[in-house]
PDB file of C-alpha atoms in Angstrom:
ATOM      1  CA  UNK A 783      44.878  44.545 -58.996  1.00 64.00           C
ATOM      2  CA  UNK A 784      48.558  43.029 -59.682  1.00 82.00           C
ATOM      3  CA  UNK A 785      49.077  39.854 -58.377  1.00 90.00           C
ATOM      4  CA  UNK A 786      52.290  38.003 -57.210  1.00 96.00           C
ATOM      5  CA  UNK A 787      53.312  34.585 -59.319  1.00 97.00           C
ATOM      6  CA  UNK A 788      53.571  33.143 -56.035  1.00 98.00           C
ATOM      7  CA  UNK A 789      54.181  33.452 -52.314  1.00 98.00           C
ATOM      8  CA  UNK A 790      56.128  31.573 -50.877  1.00 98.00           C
ATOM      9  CA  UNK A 791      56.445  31.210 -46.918  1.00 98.00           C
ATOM     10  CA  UNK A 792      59.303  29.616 -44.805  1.00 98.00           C
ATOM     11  CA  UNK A 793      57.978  27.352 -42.126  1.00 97.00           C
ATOM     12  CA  UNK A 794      59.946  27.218 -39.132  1.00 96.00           C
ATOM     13  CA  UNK A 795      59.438  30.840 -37.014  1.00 95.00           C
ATOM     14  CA  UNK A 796      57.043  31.907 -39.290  1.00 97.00           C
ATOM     15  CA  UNK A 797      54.327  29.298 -39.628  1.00 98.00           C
ATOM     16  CA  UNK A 798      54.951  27.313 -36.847  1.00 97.00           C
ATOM     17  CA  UNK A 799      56.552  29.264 -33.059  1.00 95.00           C
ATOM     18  CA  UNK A 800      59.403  26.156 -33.531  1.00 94.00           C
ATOM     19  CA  UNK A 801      62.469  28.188 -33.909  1.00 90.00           C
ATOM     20  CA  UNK A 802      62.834  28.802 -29.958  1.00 92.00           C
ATOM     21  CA  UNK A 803      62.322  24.993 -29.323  1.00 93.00           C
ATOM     22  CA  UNK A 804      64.716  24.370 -31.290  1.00 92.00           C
ATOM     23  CA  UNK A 805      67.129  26.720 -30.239  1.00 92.00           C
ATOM     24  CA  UNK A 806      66.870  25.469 -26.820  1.00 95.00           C
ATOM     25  CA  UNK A 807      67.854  21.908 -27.097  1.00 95.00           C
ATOM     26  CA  UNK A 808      70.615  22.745 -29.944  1.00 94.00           C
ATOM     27  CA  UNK A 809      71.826  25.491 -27.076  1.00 95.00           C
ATOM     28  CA  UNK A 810      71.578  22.710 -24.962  1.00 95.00           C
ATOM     29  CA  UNK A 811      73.494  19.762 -27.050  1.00 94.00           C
ATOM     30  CA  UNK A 812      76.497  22.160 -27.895  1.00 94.00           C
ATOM     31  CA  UNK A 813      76.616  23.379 -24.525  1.00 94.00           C
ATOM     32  CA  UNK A 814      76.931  19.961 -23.460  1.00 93.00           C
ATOM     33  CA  UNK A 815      79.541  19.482 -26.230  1.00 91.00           C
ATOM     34  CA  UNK A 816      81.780  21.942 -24.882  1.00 91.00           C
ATOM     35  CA  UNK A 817      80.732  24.984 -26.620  1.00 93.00           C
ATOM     36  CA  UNK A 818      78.630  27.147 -24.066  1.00 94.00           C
ATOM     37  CA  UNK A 819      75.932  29.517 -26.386  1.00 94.00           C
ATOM     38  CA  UNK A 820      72.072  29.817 -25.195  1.00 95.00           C
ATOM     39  CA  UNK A 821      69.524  29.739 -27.461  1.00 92.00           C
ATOM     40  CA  UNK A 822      69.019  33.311 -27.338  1.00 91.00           C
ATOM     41  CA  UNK A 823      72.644  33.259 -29.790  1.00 92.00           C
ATOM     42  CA  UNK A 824      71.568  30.265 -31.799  1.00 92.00           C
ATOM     43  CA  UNK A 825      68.022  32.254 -32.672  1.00 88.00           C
ATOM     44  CA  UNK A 826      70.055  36.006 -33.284  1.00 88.00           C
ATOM     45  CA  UNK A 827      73.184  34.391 -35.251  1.00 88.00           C
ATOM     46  CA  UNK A 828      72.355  30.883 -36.798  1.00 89.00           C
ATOM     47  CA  UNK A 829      68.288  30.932 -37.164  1.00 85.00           C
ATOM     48  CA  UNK A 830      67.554  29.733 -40.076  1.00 80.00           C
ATOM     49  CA  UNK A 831      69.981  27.538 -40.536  1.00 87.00           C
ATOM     50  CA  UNK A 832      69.994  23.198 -40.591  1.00 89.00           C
ATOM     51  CA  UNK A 833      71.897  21.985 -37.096  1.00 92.00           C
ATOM     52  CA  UNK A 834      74.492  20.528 -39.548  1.00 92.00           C
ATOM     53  CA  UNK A 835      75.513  24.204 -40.444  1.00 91.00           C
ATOM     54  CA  UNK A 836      75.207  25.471 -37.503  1.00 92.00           C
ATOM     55  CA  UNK A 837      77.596  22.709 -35.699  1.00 93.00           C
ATOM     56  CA  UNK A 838      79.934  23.559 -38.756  1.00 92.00           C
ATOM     57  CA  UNK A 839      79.963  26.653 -38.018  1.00 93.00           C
ATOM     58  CA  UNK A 840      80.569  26.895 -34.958  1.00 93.00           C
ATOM     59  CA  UNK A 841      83.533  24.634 -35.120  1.00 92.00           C
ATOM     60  CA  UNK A 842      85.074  26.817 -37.378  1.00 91.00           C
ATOM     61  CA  UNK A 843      84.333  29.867 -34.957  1.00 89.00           C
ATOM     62  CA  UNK A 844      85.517  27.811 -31.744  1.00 89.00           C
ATOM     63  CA  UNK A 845      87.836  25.253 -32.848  1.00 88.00           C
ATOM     64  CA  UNK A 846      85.612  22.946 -30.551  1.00 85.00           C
ATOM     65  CA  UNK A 847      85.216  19.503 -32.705  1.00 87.00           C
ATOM     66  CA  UNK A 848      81.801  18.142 -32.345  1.00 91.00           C
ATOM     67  CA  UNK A 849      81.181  14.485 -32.591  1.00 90.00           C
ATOM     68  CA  UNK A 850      78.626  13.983 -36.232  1.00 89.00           C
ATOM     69  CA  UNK A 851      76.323  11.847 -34.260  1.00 92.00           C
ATOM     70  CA  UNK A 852      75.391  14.899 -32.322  1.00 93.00           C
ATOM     71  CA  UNK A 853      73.014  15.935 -35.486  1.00 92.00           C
ATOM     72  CA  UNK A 854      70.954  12.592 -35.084  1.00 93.00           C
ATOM     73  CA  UNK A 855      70.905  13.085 -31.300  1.00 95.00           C
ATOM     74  CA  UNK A 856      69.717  17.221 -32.039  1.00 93.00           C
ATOM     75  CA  UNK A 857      67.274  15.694 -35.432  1.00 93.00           C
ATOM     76  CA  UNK A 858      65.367  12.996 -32.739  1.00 95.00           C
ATOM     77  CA  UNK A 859      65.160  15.713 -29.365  1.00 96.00           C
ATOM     78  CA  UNK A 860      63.904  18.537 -31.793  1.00 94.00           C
ATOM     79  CA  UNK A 861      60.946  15.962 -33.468  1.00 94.00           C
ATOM     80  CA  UNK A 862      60.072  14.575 -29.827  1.00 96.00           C
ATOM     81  CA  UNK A 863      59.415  18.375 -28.638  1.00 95.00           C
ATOM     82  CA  UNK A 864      57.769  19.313 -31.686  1.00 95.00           C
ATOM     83  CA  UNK A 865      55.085  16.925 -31.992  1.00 95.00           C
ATOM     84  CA  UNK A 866      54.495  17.612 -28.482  1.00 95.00           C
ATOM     85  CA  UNK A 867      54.753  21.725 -27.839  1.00 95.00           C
ATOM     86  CA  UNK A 868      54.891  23.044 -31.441  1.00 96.00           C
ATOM     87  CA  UNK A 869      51.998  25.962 -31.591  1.00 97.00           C
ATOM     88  CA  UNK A 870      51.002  27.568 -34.557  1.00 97.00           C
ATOM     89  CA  UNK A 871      51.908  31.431 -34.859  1.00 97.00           C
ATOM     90  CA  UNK A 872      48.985  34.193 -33.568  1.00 96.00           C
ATOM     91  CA  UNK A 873      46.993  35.007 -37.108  1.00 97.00           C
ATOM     92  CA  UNK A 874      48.651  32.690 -39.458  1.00 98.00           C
ATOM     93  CA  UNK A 875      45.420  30.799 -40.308  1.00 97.00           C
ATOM     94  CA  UNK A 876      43.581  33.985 -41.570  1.00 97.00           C
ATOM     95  CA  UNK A 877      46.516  35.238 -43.045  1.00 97.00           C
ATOM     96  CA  UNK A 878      47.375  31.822 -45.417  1.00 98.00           C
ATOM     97  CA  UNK A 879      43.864  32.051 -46.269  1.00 97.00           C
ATOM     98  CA  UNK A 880      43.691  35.980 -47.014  1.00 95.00           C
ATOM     99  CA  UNK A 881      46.343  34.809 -49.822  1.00 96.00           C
ATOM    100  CA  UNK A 882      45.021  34.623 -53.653  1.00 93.00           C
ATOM    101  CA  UNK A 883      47.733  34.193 -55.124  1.00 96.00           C
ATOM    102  CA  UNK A 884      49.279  30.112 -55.349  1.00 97.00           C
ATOM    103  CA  UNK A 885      51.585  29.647 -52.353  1.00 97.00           C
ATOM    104  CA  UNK A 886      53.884  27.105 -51.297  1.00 98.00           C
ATOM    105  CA  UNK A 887      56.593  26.560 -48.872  1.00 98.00           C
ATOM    106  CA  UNK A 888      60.341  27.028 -48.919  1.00 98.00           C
ATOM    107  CA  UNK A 889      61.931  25.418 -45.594  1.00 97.00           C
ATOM    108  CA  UNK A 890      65.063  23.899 -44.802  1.00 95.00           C
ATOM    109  CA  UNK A 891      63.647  21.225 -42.385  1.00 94.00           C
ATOM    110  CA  UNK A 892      62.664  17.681 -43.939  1.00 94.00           C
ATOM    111  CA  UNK A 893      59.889  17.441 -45.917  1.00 96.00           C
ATOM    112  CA  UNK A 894      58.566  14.656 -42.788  1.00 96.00           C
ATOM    113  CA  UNK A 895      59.216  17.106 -40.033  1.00 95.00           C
ATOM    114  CA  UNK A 896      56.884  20.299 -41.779  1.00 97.00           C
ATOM    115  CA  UNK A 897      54.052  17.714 -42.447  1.00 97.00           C
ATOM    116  CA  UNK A 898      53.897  16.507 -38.993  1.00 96.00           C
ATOM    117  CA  UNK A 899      53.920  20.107 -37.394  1.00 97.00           C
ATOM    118  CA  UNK A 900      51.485  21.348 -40.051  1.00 98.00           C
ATOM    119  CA  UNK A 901      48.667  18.859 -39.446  1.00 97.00           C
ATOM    120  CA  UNK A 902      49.111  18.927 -35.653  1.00 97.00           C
ATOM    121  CA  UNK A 903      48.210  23.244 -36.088  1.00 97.00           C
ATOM    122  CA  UNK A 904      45.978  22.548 -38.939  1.00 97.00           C
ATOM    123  CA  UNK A 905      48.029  24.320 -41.440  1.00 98.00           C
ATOM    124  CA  UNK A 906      48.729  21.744 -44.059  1.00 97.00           C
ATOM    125  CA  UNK A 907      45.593  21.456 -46.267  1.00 97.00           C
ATOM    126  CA  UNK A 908      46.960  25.253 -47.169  1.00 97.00           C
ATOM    127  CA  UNK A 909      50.402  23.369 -48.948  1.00 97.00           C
ATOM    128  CA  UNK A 910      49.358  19.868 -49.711  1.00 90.00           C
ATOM    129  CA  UNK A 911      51.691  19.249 -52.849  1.00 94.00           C
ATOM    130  CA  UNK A 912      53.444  22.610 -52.459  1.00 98.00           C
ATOM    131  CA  UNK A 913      56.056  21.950 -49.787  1.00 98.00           C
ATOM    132  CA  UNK A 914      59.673  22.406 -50.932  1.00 98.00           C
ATOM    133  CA  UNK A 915      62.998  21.082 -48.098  1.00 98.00           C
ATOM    134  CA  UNK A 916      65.919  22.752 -49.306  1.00 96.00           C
ATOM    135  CA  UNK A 917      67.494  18.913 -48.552  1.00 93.00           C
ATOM    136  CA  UNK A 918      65.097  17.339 -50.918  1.00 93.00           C
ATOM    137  CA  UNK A 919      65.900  19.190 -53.586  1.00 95.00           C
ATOM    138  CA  UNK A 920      68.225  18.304 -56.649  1.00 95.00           C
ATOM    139  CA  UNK A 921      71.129  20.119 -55.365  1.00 96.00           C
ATOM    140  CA  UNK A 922      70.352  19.669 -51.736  1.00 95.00           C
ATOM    141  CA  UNK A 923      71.742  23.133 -50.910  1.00 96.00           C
ATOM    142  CA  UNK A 924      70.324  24.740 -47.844  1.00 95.00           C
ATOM    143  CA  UNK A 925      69.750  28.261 -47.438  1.00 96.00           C
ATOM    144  CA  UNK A 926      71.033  30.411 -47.519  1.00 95.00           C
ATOM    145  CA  UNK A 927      71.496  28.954 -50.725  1.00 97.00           C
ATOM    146  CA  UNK A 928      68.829  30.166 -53.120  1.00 98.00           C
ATOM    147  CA  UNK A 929      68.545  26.416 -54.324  1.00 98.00           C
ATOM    148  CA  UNK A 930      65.039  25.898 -52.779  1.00 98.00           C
ATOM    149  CA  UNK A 931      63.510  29.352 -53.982  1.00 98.00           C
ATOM    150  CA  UNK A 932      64.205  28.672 -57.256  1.00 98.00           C
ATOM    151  CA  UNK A 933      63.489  25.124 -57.619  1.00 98.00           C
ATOM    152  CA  UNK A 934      59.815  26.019 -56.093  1.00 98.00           C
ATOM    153  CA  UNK A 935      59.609  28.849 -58.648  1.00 98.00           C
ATOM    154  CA  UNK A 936      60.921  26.932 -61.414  1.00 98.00           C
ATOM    155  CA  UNK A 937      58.236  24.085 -60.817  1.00 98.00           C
ATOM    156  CA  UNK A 938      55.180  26.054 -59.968  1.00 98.00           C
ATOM    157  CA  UNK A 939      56.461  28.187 -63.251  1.00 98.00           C
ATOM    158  CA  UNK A 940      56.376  31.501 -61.573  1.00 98.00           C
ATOM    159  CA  UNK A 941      58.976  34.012 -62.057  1.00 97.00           C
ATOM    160  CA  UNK A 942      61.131  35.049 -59.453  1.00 98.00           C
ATOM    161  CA  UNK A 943      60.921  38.711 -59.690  1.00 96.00           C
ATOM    162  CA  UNK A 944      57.456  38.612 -59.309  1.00 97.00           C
ATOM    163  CA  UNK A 945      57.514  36.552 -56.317  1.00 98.00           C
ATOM    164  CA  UNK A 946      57.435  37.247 -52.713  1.00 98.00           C
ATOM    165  CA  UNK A 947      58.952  35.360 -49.644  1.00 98.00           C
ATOM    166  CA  UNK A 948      58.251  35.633 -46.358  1.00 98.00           C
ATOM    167  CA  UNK A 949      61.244  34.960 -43.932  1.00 98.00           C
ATOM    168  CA  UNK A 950      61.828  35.487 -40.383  1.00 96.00           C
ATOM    169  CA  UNK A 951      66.118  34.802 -40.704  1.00 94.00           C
ATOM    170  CA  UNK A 952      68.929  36.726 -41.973  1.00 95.00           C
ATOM    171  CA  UNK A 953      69.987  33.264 -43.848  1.00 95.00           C
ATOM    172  CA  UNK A 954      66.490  32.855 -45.047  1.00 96.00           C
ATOM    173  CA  UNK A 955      66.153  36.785 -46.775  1.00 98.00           C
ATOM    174  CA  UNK A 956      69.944  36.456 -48.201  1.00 97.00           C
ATOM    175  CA  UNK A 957      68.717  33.592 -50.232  1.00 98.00           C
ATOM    176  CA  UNK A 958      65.662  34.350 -51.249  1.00 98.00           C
ATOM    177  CA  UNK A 959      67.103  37.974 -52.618  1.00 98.00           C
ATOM    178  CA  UNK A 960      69.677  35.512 -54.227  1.00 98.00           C
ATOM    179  CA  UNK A 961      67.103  34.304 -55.945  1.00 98.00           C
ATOM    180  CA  UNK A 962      66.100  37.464 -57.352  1.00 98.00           C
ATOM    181  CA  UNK A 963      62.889  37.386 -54.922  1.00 98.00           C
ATOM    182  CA  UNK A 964      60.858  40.506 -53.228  1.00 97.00           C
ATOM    183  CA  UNK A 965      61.445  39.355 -49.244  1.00 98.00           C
ATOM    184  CA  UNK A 966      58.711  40.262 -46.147  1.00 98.00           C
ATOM    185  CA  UNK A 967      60.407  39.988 -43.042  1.00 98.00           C
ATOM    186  CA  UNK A 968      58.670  38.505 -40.472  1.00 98.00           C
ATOM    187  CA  UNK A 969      59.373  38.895 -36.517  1.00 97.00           C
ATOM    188  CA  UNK A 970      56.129  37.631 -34.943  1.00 96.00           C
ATOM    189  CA  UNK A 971      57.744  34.247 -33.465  1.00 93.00           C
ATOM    190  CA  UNK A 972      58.715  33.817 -29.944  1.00 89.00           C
ATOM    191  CA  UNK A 973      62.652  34.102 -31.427  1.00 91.00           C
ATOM    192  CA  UNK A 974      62.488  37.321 -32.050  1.00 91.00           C
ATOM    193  CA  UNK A 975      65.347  39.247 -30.669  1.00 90.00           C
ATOM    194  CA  UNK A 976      65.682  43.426 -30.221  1.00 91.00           C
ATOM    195  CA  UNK A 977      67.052  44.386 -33.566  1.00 94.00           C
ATOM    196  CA  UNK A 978      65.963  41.460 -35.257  1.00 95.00           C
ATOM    197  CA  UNK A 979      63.415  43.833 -38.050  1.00 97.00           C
ATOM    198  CA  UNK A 980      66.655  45.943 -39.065  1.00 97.00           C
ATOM    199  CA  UNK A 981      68.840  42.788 -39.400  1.00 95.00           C
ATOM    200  CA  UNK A 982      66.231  41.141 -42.133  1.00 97.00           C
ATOM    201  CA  UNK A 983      66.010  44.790 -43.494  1.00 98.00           C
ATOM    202  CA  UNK A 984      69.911  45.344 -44.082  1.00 97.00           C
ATOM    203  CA  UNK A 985      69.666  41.740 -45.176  1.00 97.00           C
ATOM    204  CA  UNK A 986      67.026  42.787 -48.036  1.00 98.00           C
ATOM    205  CA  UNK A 987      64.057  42.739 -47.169  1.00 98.00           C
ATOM    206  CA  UNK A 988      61.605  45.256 -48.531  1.00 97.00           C
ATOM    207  CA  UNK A 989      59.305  45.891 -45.170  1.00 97.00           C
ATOM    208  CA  UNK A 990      58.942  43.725 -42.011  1.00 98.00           C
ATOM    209  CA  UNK A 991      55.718  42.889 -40.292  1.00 98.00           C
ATOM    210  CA  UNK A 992      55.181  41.442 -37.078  1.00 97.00           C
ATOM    211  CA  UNK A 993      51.727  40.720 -37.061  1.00 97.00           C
ATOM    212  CA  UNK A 994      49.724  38.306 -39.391  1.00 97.00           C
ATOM    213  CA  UNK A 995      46.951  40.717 -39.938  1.00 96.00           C
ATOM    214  CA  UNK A 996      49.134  42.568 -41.873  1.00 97.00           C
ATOM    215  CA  UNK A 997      50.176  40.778 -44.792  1.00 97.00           C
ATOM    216  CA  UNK A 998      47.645  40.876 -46.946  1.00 95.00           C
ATOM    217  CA  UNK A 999      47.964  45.030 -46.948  1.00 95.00           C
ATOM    218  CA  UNK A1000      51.312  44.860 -47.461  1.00 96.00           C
ATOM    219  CA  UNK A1001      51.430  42.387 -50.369  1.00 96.00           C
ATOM    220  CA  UNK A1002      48.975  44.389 -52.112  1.00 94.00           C
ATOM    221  CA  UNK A1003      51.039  47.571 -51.381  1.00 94.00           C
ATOM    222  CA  UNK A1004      53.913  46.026 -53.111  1.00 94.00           C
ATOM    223  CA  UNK A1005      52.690  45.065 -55.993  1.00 92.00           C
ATOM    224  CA  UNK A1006      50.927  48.503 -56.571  1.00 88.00           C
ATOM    225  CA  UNK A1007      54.404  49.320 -56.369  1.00 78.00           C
ATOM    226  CA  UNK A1008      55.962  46.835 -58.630  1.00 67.00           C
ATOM    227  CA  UNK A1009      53.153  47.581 -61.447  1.00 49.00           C
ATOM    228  CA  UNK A1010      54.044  51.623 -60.756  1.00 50.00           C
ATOM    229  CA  UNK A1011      57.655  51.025 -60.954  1.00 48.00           C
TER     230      UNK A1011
END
């Protein structure tokens, strides 16, 4: 049976149900700013994305300036909520563990903030030593920069074409097919949004799932069809 170098799995909306937590207090924050947008838009336009971006972007859409301390304000609200609410998503346990091949984590959040919400949902003895922030590593490039896909390849010496991602943003597919990565989309978080499966699919992704229990299956599919190919 082919196997995959490696599989690598984002952590925010995919692991963890944090994305709509997070959307709702940086909704909140920019709102407050000046910039009305619910976290509804945040989770369909900028998901996937680090606050900083998102404020930058949004500036540039709006002409609104935002004031910089607003990303340690968003950074302390988001870790508050998180330690307290952050639930792992349905299946994700069996599903980690249905995975043979070595895995590892590709995430744009600190390396600090995907500990803390891993232990709390009993997820990180699955990537103790294999947990890659896009901000820790030696470009410090965020998605959807493929920085932190390769750099995780590179050091776990797997090769990027035979390596699949697992990604629940537009940002998050666009630079892991940057990368020269095979891309699952994911839309099993409470984020999801109607037309969110054909937006990682026009964004490259091969299939989309949006339950756990289906992962397994559909890695083994694909590399039947890589081997066949």
């Amino acid at each position: 049976m082919p196997q995959p170098d490696l599989v690598i799995f984002d952590c925010d909306g995919v692991l963890v149900d944090s994305e709509i937590i997070a959307a709702r207090i940086e909704a909140e924050l920019l709102t407050s700013a000046g910039y009305e947008i619910s976290a509804e838009e945040i989770s369909e336009t900028y998901a996937g994305l680090t606050f900083k971006d998102i404020m930058t972007r949004v500036e540039e859409k709006s002409r609104v300036p935002f004031q910089a301390s607003l990303i340690d304000r968003a950074e302390d609200l988001v870790d508050r909520r998180l330690r307290s609410d952050v639930r792992a998503v349905d299946g994700v346990h069996e599903a980690v563990a249905a995975v043979t091949a070595p895995r590892c984590i590709c995430s744009n959040s600190r390396t600090e903030r995907i500990e803390f919400m891993l232990e709390k949902v009993h997820l990180l003895p699955f990537f103790s030593g294999r947990i890659f922030s896009s901000l820790e590593t030696p470009s410090g490039k965020s998605k959807p920069a493929p920085d932190v896909f390769l750099f995780a390849a590179a050091t776990l010496q797997a090769d990027p074409a035979n390596t699949f991602v697992i990604e629940d943003s537009v940002h998050g597919v666009t630079g892991a097919r940057t990368a020269g990565m095979r891309v699952i989309g994911f839309t099993g978080a409470a984020h999801s949004y109607p037309g969110h499966a054909d937006a990682l699919t026009e964004a490259g992704a091969e299939t989309v799932i949006r339950r756990w229990a289906e992962l397994k299956s559909v890695i083994s599919a694909l590399s039947e069809w890589s081997a066949d190919a």
